[in-house]
Amino acid sequence: MKLRFVLNGESVEIEVRPDRRVVDLLREDFGLTGTKECCGSGECGGCTILVDGDCRLSCLMLAAQLHGREVVTIEGLSRNDRLHAVQEAFMEHGAVQCGFCTPGMVLAAVSLLARQPRPSREQIREGLSGNICRCTGYVKIVDAVEAAALKLANGDRR
Amino acid sequence: MTNVLIPESMEELRRILETHPGARVYAGGTDLLVKMRSGLEAVPPCLVCLERIAELDAVSEHGEVVRIGACVTHTRLLADPVATEHLPVLVRAVEVLGSRLIRNMGTIGGNVCTASPAGDTLPPLYVLDAELELRGGTGSRIVALKDFIKGPGQTVLGENEILAAVRIRKPRMFNLFHYEKVGQRKGLCCSAVSLAAMLRVSSGGVVEDAALAWGSVGPTVVRSREIERMLIGKELTAERMREAAAEVGKIVSPISDVRADAAYRRAVAGNLLLRLAARDGSSP
Ligand SMILES: Cc1cc2nc3c(=O)[nH]c(=O)nc-3n(C[C@H](O)[C@H](O)[C@H](O)COP(=O)(O)OP(=O)(O)OC[C@H]3O[C@@H](n4cnc5c(N)ncnc54)[C@H](O)[C@@H]3O)c2cc1C
Ligand code: FES
Ligand code: FES
């Protein structure tokens, strides 16, 4: 099928099998390897992307579902070489170790902050409940999201 | 290759189902795509995604009845004022279903049609006496949820028939709503045992009415009038609940599996009642 959607701010058109998984489409056809696949079954959140602004699992979506939608992957988050406040906060708080979970974790955090600009720590944990990290132990991740919320509230970053 | 079709109206869906024998519908895909990938479900020649049919995607109020479109996601339900006001027992169960990501994608219709004994929306929907609106090529019919699910993964859905909506009469006569699941961890976990309860408790602390349903303790959800009757007219105390808990062990028929063994499930199913006594009857 001919698939048209907006990917990281740009309209794209591609001839693709409709049953291709979105995670494969992004990684293999578009070369966007920031999106990770780990479990392939909805349990780890490594494949998280934003679709029309909310977080989704790209391992459980088929290409056809993207038609007409707006997709953001980790590659589309920075603007003019400037990292998103959540990305910066992750670096500053040591919320990244091996980095495998990080793209999904960051995108889940971005969508959380978009609907809940000042979440409590409990709300952060809840909002990130679908993203699993085997390295950082979560405290630093929650710290980072809290700090990113402050940064965004102070308007110094998008 | 499997074709994937995404109709935008019920009429378009009906045509697709008529012209594509063997097509399989899905909504969020969080059950079906996982099962297909692990080989538990056959890959059909055609997959039909229901997510863009607006008619399946709304929560609405019709007098005493709340109608939840089959493709309403768990996240949407949690944000819906009608649901949060009138269906607290269901909302509590949906709050603990999967993770934010799963709730963003998974739907109430998918949870019902999967018909897993561990499906979190099912015990609440059983105590709410939910009815299902099924739509097929030749018309629609209403089936009570308890008659819809026949066993694990088995429903009375016919060929070319889909679940359009869940209908629930607002529970006016109850003032205590409870849902709890016990599993190996808090997030992303299918329950080993769950209990949904609605009680009417008098100002003096006496149970005047009760609706109770357990998940994961039999091939389908277990609703027990016997136990409900045992509680009615009694004071809501830990002691009374302990007596009832002993009876619960006799009526459930759990299996042993990777999540828990049968004896454990039997004990927990009863013990979950004790939590009701710890609740203040006046709180919602
Ligand atoms: C990591 C993970 C964690 C999970 N945790 C939980 C949990 O804690 N509790 C829980 O209850 N579930 C859990 N689930 C299961 C699943 O997310 C839910 O059952 C969800 O509600 C399914 O909805 P869906 O729209 O994704 O279903 P789909 O996968 O789209 O469909 C499921 C089944 O229903 C059929 N179907 C769907 N919609 C219709 C319709 N309208 N008419 C007819 N047939 C239809 C499909 O053909 C398929 O057989 C989990 C799943 C995953 C992957
Ligand atoms: S790869 Fe998609 S959730 Fe793990
Ligand atoms: S940083 Fe390694 S998995 Fe999270």
Coordinates of C-alpha atoms and ligand atoms in Angstrom, one line a residue:
Chain A
M1 CA 0.0 0.0 0.0
K2 CA 1.0 3.6 -0.4
L3 CA 1.4 4.9 3.1
R4 CA 1.4 8.7 3.8
F5 CA 2.0 10.2 7.2
V6 CA 4.0 12.9 9.0
L7 CA 7.3 11.6 10.4
N8 CA 9.2 13.9 12.8
G9 CA 7.6 16.9 11.2
E10 CA 8.0 15.9 7.6
S11 CA 5.4 14.5 5.3
V12 CA 6.5 11.1 4.0
E13 CA 5.2 8.7 1.5
I14 CA 6.3 5.1 1.1
E15 CA 5.2 1.9 -0.6
V16 CA 5.0 -0.7 2.1
R17 CA 3.3 -3.9 3.1
P18 CA 0.4 -2.9 5.3
D19 CA 1.1 -5.7 7.8
R20 CA 4.7 -4.6 8.4
R21 CA 5.1 -3.7 12.1
V22 CA 5.7 0.0 12.7
V23 CA 8.9 -0.8 14.7
D24 CA 10.4 -2.5 11.6
L25 CA 9.2 0.2 9.3
L26 CA 10.9 2.9 11.3
R27 CA 14.1 1.0 11.9
E28 CA 14.6 -0.7 8.6
D29 CA 12.8 1.4 6.0
F30 CA 13.5 4.8 7.5
G31 CA 16.8 4.0 9.2
L32 CA 15.5 5.5 12.5
T33 CA 17.2 3.0 14.9
G34 CA 16.5 5.1 18.0
T35 CA 13.3 3.2 18.4
K36 CA 14.3 -0.1 20.1
E37 CA 12.8 -3.5 20.1
C38 CA 13.3 -5.7 23.0
C39 CA 10.4 -7.9 24.0
G40 CA 8.2 -7.4 20.9
S41 CA 5.1 -8.0 23.0
G42 CA 4.2 -4.9 24.8
E43 CA 6.0 -5.5 28.0
C44 CA 9.1 -3.3 27.9
G45 CA 8.3 0.0 26.2
G46 CA 11.6 0.1 24.3
C47 CA 9.6 0.6 21.1
T48 CA 7.6 3.6 22.4
I49 CA 6.8 6.3 19.8
L50 CA 4.4 9.3 19.8
V51 CA 1.4 9.0 17.5
D52 CA -0.7 12.1 17.4
G53 CA 1.1 13.2 20.5
D54 CA 0.4 10.2 22.8
C55 CA 2.8 7.3 23.5
R56 CA 2.2 4.0 21.7
L57 CA 4.0 0.8 21.3
S58 CA 5.4 0.4 17.8
C59 CA 5.9 -3.3 18.1
L60 CA 2.1 -3.7 18.4
M61 CA 1.0 -1.5 15.5
L62 CA 0.9 -2.3 11.9
A63 CA 2.1 0.1 9.2
A64 CA -1.4 0.7 7.8
Q65 CA -2.5 2.2 11.1
L66 CA -0.1 5.1 10.6
H67 CA -1.8 6.4 7.5
G68 CA -2.6 10.1 8.0
R69 CA -1.1 10.2 11.5
E70 CA 1.6 12.2 13.0
V71 CA 4.6 10.3 14.3
V72 CA 7.5 11.4 16.5
T73 CA 10.5 9.2 17.2
I74 CA 13.4 10.0 19.5
E75 CA 15.2 11.4 16.4
G76 CA 12.5 14.0 16.0
L77 CA 12.7 15.4 19.5
S78 CA 15.6 17.8 19.2
R79 CA 15.2 21.1 17.3
N80 CA 18.1 23.0 15.6
D81 CA 20.7 20.8 17.4
R82 CA 19.1 21.6 20.7
L83 CA 18.0 18.7 22.9
H84 CA 14.5 18.5 24.4
A85 CA 14.3 19.5 28.1
V86 CA 13.6 15.8 29.0
Q87 CA 16.7 14.6 27.1
E88 CA 18.9 17.2 28.8
A89 CA 17.5 16.3 32.2
F90 CA 18.1 12.6 31.6
M91 CA 21.8 13.4 30.9
E92 CA 22.1 15.7 33.9
H93 CA 20.6 13.3 36.3
G94 CA 22.4 10.1 35.2
A95 CA 19.1 8.6 34.1
V96 CA 20.9 6.9 31.2
Q97 CA 23.2 4.0 31.5
C98 CA 23.3 1.5 28.6
G99 CA 20.7 3.7 26.9
F100 CA 18.5 0.9 25.5
C101 CA 15.4 2.0 27.3
T102 CA 16.2 5.7 27.0
P103 CA 14.4 6.7 23.8
G104 CA 11.2 5.0 24.9
M105 CA 11.5 6.3 28.4
V106 CA 12.1 9.9 27.1
L107 CA 9.1 9.8 24.7
A108 CA 6.9 8.4 27.4
A109 CA 8.0 11.2 29.7
V110 CA 7.4 13.8 27.0
S111 CA 3.8 12.7 26.5
L112 CA 3.3 12.5 30.3
L113 CA 4.5 16.1 30.7
A114 CA 2.3 17.3 27.8
R115 CA -0.8 16.2 29.6
Q116 CA 0.4 16.7 33.2
P117 CA 2.9 19.5 33.4
R118 CA 3.6 19.2 37.1
P119 CA 3.3 15.5 37.9
S120 CA 4.0 14.1 41.4
R121 CA 6.6 11.4 41.8
E122 CA 3.9 8.9 42.0
Q123 CA 2.3 10.2 38.8
I124 CA 5.6 10.0 37.1
R125 CA 6.1 6.4 38.1
E126 CA 2.6 5.6 36.9
G127 CA 3.1 7.5 33.6
L128 CA 6.2 5.5 32.9
S129 CA 4.8 2.2 34.2
G130 CA 5.1 0.6 30.7
N131 CA 8.8 1.3 30.3
I132 CA 11.3 -1.0 31.8
C133 CA 14.9 -0.2 32.6
R134 CA 17.3 -2.8 33.7
C135 CA 20.1 -0.4 34.6
T136 CA 19.2 2.8 36.3
G137 CA 16.9 1.6 39.0
Y138 CA 14.3 4.3 38.2
V139 CA 15.1 6.8 40.9
K140 CA 17.3 8.8 38.6
I141 CA 14.7 8.6 35.8
V142 CA 12.0 9.9 38.1
D143 CA 14.4 12.7 39.3
A144 CA 15.1 13.6 35.7
V145 CA 11.4 13.8 34.7
E146 CA 10.8 16.0 37.8
A147 CA 13.6 18.3 36.8
A148 CA 12.4 18.4 33.2
A149 CA 9.0 19.5 34.4
L150 CA 10.6 22.4 36.2
K151 CA 12.7 23.3 33.2
L152 CA 9.6 23.4 31.0
A153 CA 7.6 25.3 33.6
N154 CA 10.4 28.0 33.7
G155 CA 10.1 28.2 30.0
D156 CA 13.9 27.9 29.4
R157 CA 13.3 25.0 27.0
R158 CA 10.5 23.7 24.9
Chain B
M1 CA 1.0 -11.2 3.2
T2 CA -1.9 -10.2 5.4
N3 CA -3.9 -7.4 4.2
V4 CA -4.8 -4.7 6.7
L5 CA -7.9 -2.7 6.3
I6 CA -9.0 0.2 8.4
P7 CA -12.7 1.1 7.8
E8 CA -14.0 4.5 8.9
S9 CA -17.7 3.6 9.2
M10 CA -19.8 0.6 10.3
E11 CA -21.1 0.4 6.7
E12 CA -17.6 0.1 5.3
L13 CA -16.8 -2.5 8.0
R14 CA -19.9 -4.5 7.1
R15 CA -18.9 -4.6 3.4
I16 CA -15.3 -5.6 4.3
L17 CA -16.5 -8.5 6.5
E18 CA -18.8 -9.7 3.8
T19 CA -16.3 -9.6 1.0
H20 CA -13.3 -10.9 3.0
P21 CA -14.0 -14.3 4.4
G22 CA -11.7 -15.3 7.3
A23 CA -10.9 -11.7 8.1
R24 CA -10.2 -11.0 11.8
V25 CA -11.0 -7.8 13.5
Y26 CA -8.8 -6.1 16.1
A27 CA -8.8 -2.8 18.0
G28 CA -5.7 -2.0 20.1
G29 CA -3.9 -5.2 19.0
T30 CA -2.4 -5.7 22.5
D31 CA -3.8 -9.2 22.8
L32 CA -4.2 -10.3 19.2
L33 CA -0.9 -9.1 17.7
V34 CA 1.0 -10.6 20.7
K35 CA -0.7 -13.9 20.3
M36 CA -0.2 -14.0 16.5
R37 CA 3.5 -13.3 16.9
S38 CA 3.9 -16.0 19.5
G39 CA 2.0 -18.5 17.3
L40 CA -0.9 -18.8 19.7
E41 CA -3.3 -17.4 17.1
A42 CA -3.2 -18.2 13.4
V43 CA -2.3 -15.3 11.1
P44 CA -5.5 -14.5 9.0
P45 CA -5.5 -13.4 5.4
C46 CA -6.9 -10.1 6.4
L47 CA -6.8 -8.0 9.5
V48 CA -9.4 -5.3 10.0
C49 CA -8.5 -2.6 12.5
L50 CA -11.6 -1.0 14.2
E51 CA -9.8 2.1 15.7
R52 CA -11.1 4.7 13.2
I53 CA -14.8 3.9 13.4
A54 CA -16.1 6.9 15.3
E55 CA -19.3 5.1 16.3
L56 CA -17.3 2.5 18.3
D57 CA -15.3 5.1 20.0
A58 CA -17.6 7.1 22.4
V59 CA -19.0 6.9 25.9
S60 CA -22.5 8.2 26.1
E61 CA -25.4 8.4 28.6
H62 CA -28.9 7.3 27.8
G63 CA -31.0 8.0 30.8
E64 CA -30.1 5.2 33.3
V65 CA -27.8 3.5 30.9
V66 CA -24.1 4.2 30.1
R67 CA -23.0 3.0 26.7
I68 CA -19.3 2.4 26.2
G69 CA -18.2 1.9 22.6
A70 CA -16.1 -1.3 22.1
C71 CA -13.1 0.7 20.9
V72 CA -12.9 3.1 23.8
T73 CA -9.4 2.7 25.1
H74 CA -8.8 2.2 28.8
T75 CA -7.1 5.6 29.0
R76 CA -10.1 7.3 27.4
L77 CA -12.5 5.5 29.9
L78 CA -10.4 6.8 32.8
A79 CA -10.7 10.3 31.5
D80 CA -14.4 10.1 30.9
P81 CA -16.6 12.0 33.4
V82 CA -19.6 9.8 32.9
A83 CA -17.6 6.7 33.6
T84 CA -15.8 8.1 36.6
E85 CA -19.0 9.4 38.1
H86 CA -21.2 6.3 37.6
L87 CA -18.9 3.3 37.2
P88 CA -16.3 3.5 40.0
V89 CA -15.9 -0.3 40.3
L90 CA -15.0 -0.5 36.6
V91 CA -12.8 2.5 36.7
R92 CA -10.8 1.0 39.6
A93 CA -10.1 -2.1 37.6
V94 CA -9.0 -0.2 34.5
E95 CA -6.6 1.9 36.6
V96 CA -4.6 -1.3 37.4
L97 CA -4.8 -2.8 33.9
G98 CA -1.4 -3.1 32.2
S99 CA 0.6 0.1 32.0
R100 CA -0.1 3.5 30.6
L101 CA 1.1 2.3 27.2
I102 CA -1.1 -0.7 27.2
R103 CA -4.1 1.4 28.4
N104 CA -3.4 3.9 25.6
M105 CA -3.9 1.1 23.1
G106 CA -6.0 -1.6 24.6
T107 CA -9.8 -1.3 24.5
I108 CA -12.7 -2.5 26.6
G109 CA -14.1 -4.4 23.6
G110 CA -10.8 -6.2 23.2
N111 CA -10.6 -7.1 26.9
V112 CA -14.2 -8.5 26.7
C113 CA -13.7 -10.4 23.4
T114 CA -10.4 -11.9 24.6
A115 CA -12.5 -13.5 27.3
S116 CA -9.5 -14.3 29.5
P117 CA -10.5 -15.4 33.1
A118 CA -7.9 -12.8 34.2
G119 CA -9.3 -9.9 32.1
D120 CA -9.5 -7.0 34.5
T121 CA -12.7 -5.4 33.2
L122 CA -14.7 -8.6 33.4
P123 CA -15.4 -9.0 37.2
P124 CA -16.6 -5.4 37.4
L125 CA -18.7 -5.9 34.3
Y126 CA -20.2 -9.0 35.8
V127 CA -21.2 -7.3 39.0
L128 CA -22.6 -4.4 36.9
D129 CA -24.7 -7.0 34.9
A130 CA -23.3 -5.5 31.7
E131 CA -25.0 -6.2 28.4
L132 CA -23.3 -6.3 25.1
E133 CA -24.4 -4.9 21.8
L134 CA -23.4 -7.2 19.0
R135 CA -23.5 -6.1 15.4
G136 CA -23.6 -8.4 12.4
G137 CA -24.3 -8.3 8.7
T138 CA -28.0 -9.1 9.4
G139 CA -28.6 -6.7 12.3
S140 CA -27.8 -6.4 15.9
R141 CA -28.6 -8.2 19.1
I142 CA -28.1 -7.7 22.8
V143 CA -26.5 -10.4 24.9
A144 CA -25.8 -10.4 28.6
L145 CA -22.1 -10.6 29.3
K146 CA -22.5 -13.7 31.4
D147 CA -24.1 -15.5 28.4
F148 CA -21.5 -14.1 26.0
I149 CA -18.4 -15.7 27.5
K150 CA -18.4 -19.5 27.3
G151 CA -14.9 -20.3 28.4
P152 CA -11.3 -19.1 28.2
G153 CA -11.1 -17.3 24.8
Q154 CA -14.6 -18.5 23.8
T155 CA -17.5 -16.3 23.1
V156 CA -20.8 -16.5 21.2
L157 CA -19.7 -14.0 18.6
G158 CA -20.9 -15.2 15.2
E159 CA -19.2 -15.1 11.9
N160 CA -19.0 -11.4 10.7
E161 CA -20.3 -10.2 14.0
I162 CA -18.5 -7.6 16.2
L163 CA -19.0 -6.2 19.6
A164 CA -20.2 -2.6 19.1
A165 CA -20.7 -1.5 22.7
V166 CA -21.0 -2.4 26.4
R167 CA -24.2 -1.2 28.1
I168 CA -24.4 -0.7 31.8
R169 CA -27.3 0.4 33.9
K170 CA -26.0 3.0 36.5
P171 CA -25.7 1.2 39.8
R172 CA -27.9 3.4 42.0
M173 CA -28.4 1.1 45.0
F174 CA -24.8 0.6 46.0
N175 CA -22.4 2.8 48.1
L176 CA -19.3 0.7 48.4
F177 CA -17.3 -0.2 45.3
H178 CA -14.1 -2.2 45.4
Y179 CA -11.7 -3.9 42.9
E180 CA -8.6 -5.6 43.8
K181 CA -6.2 -7.9 42.0
V182 CA -3.4 -9.9 43.4
G183 CA -0.5 -10.8 41.2
Q184 CA 3.2 -11.2 41.3
R185 CA 3.9 -7.5 40.8
K186 CA 1.9 -4.3 40.5
G187 CA 2.4 -3.2 36.9
L188 CA 2.0 -5.1 33.6
C189 CA 0.7 -8.1 35.4
C190 CA -2.2 -10.4 34.8
S191 CA -4.0 -11.1 38.0
A192 CA -3.6 -14.4 39.9
V193 CA -6.9 -13.7 41.6
S194 CA -9.2 -10.6 41.5
L195 CA -12.4 -9.5 43.2
A196 CA -14.9 -6.9 42.1
A197 CA -17.5 -5.9 44.7
M198 CA -20.4 -3.6 45.0
L199 CA -22.2 -3.4 48.3
R200 CA -25.0 -1.4 49.8
V201 CA -24.1 -0.8 53.5
S202 CA -26.5 0.8 55.8
S203 CA -25.5 3.7 58.1
G204 CA -25.4 1.1 60.9
G205 CA -22.9 -1.0 59.0
V206 CA -25.2 -3.8 57.8
V207 CA -24.9 -5.1 54.3
E208 CA -28.2 -4.6 52.5
D209 CA -27.2 -5.7 49.1
A210 CA -24.1 -7.3 47.5
A211 CA -22.7 -8.1 44.1
L212 CA -19.4 -10.1 44.0
A213 CA -17.4 -11.5 41.2
W214 CA -14.0 -13.2 41.1
G215 CA -11.5 -13.3 38.2
S216 CA -8.9 -16.0 37.5
V217 CA -10.5 -18.7 39.7
G218 CA -12.3 -20.6 37.0
P219 CA -12.7 -20.8 33.3
T220 CA -14.8 -17.7 33.3
V221 CA -15.5 -15.0 35.9
V222 CA -17.3 -16.5 39.0
R223 CA -20.3 -14.5 40.3
S224 CA -21.8 -16.2 43.3
R225 CA -25.4 -15.4 44.5
E226 CA -24.8 -17.8 47.3
I227 CA -22.0 -15.8 48.8
E228 CA -23.9 -12.6 48.1
R229 CA -26.8 -13.9 50.0
M230 CA -24.6 -15.0 52.9
L231 CA -23.5 -11.4 53.3
I232 CA -26.9 -9.7 53.1
G233 CA -28.3 -8.8 56.4
K234 CA -25.0 -9.2 58.2
E235 CA -22.7 -6.6 59.6
L236 CA -19.7 -5.8 57.6
T237 CA -17.1 -7.0 60.0
A238 CA -13.9 -9.0 59.6
E239 CA -15.4 -11.9 61.4
R240 CA -18.5 -12.1 59.1
M241 CA -16.2 -11.8 56.1
R242 CA -14.0 -14.6 57.4
E243 CA -17.0 -16.9 57.6
A244 CA -17.9 -16.0 54.0
A245 CA -14.3 -16.5 52.9
A246 CA -14.4 -20.1 54.0
E247 CA -17.4 -20.7 51.7
V248 CA -15.7 -18.9 48.8
G249 CA -13.0 -21.6 48.8
K250 CA -15.8 -24.2 48.1
I251 CA -17.4 -22.5 45.1
V252 CA -14.4 -21.5 43.0
S253 CA -12.5 -23.9 40.7
P254 CA -9.1 -22.4 40.1
I255 CA -6.3 -24.0 38.1
S256 CA -2.6 -24.1 38.9
D257 CA -0.4 -22.4 36.4
V258 CA 2.7 -20.3 36.2
R259 CA 1.1 -17.5 38.1
A260 CA -0.2 -19.3 41.1
D261 CA -1.3 -22.7 42.3
A262 CA -4.9 -23.6 42.8
A263 CA -4.8 -23.8 46.6
Y264 CA -3.2 -20.4 46.9
R265 CA -5.9 -18.9 44.5
R266 CA -8.7 -20.5 46.6
A267 CA -7.3 -19.0 49.8
V268 CA -6.7 -15.6 48.3
A269 CA -10.2 -15.5 46.6
G270 CA -11.7 -15.8 50.1
N271 CA -9.3 -13.5 51.8
L272 CA -10.0 -10.7 49.4
L273 CA -13.4 -10.3 51.1
L274 CA -11.7 -9.3 54.3
R275 CA -10.6 -6.1 52.6
L276 CA -14.3 -5.1 52.3
A277 CA -14.6 -5.0 56.1
A278 CA -11.6 -2.8 56.3
R279 CA -13.4 -0.2 54.1
D280 CA -15.6 2.5 55.5
G281 CA -19.0 1.7 54.1
S282 CA -19.9 5.3 53.4
S283 CA -16.9 6.0 51.2
P284 CA -17.5 5.6 47.5
Ligands
LIG1 C1 2.2 -6.2 28.4 C2 0.7 -6.5 28.5 C3 0.1 -6.3 29.7 C4 -1.3 -6.5 29.8 N1 -1.9 -6.4 31.1 C5 -3.2 -6.6 31.2 C6 -3.8 -6.5 32.5 O1 -3.2 -6.2 33.5 N2 -5.1 -6.8 32.6 C7 -5.9 -7.2 31.5 O2 -7.0 -7.4 31.7 N3 -5.3 -7.3 30.3 C8 -4.0 -7.0 30.1 N4 -3.4 -7.2 28.9 C9 -4.2 -7.6 27.8 C10 -4.8 -6.6 26.8 O3 -4.1 -5.4 26.9 C11 -6.3 -6.2 27.2 O4 -7.0 -7.4 27.2 C12 -6.9 -5.2 26.2 O5 -8.0 -4.7 26.7 C13 -7.2 -5.8 24.8 O6 -7.7 -4.8 24.0 P1 -7.2 -4.6 22.5 O7 -8.1 -3.6 21.9 O8 -5.8 -4.4 22.4 O9 -7.6 -6.1 21.9 P2 -7.1 -6.7 20.5 O10 -5.8 -7.4 20.6 O11 -7.3 -5.7 19.4 O12 -8.3 -7.8 20.4 C14 -8.4 -8.9 21.3 C15 -9.4 -9.9 20.8 O13 -10.7 -9.4 20.7 C16 -11.2 -9.3 19.4 N5 -11.8 -8.0 19.3 C17 -11.3 -6.8 19.6 N6 -12.2 -5.9 19.5 C18 -13.4 -6.5 19.0 C19 -14.7 -6.1 18.7 N7 -15.1 -4.8 18.8 N8 -15.6 -7.0 18.3 C20 -15.2 -8.3 18.1 N9 -14.0 -8.7 18.4 C21 -13.1 -7.9 18.9 C22 -10.0 -9.6 18.5 O14 -10.3 -10.3 17.3 C23 -9.1 -10.4 19.4 O15 -9.4 -11.7 19.3 C24 -2.1 -6.9 28.7 C25 -1.4 -7.1 27.5 C26 -0.1 -6.8 27.3 C27 0.6 -7.0 26.0
FES2 S1 9.5 -4.0 22.1 FE1 7.6 -3.1 22.1 S2 7.1 -3.2 24.2 FE2 8.9 -4.3 24.2
FES3 S1 19.6 2.4 30.8 FE1 19.9 0.4 30.3 S2 17.9 -0.4 30.1 FE2 17.6 1.6 30.9

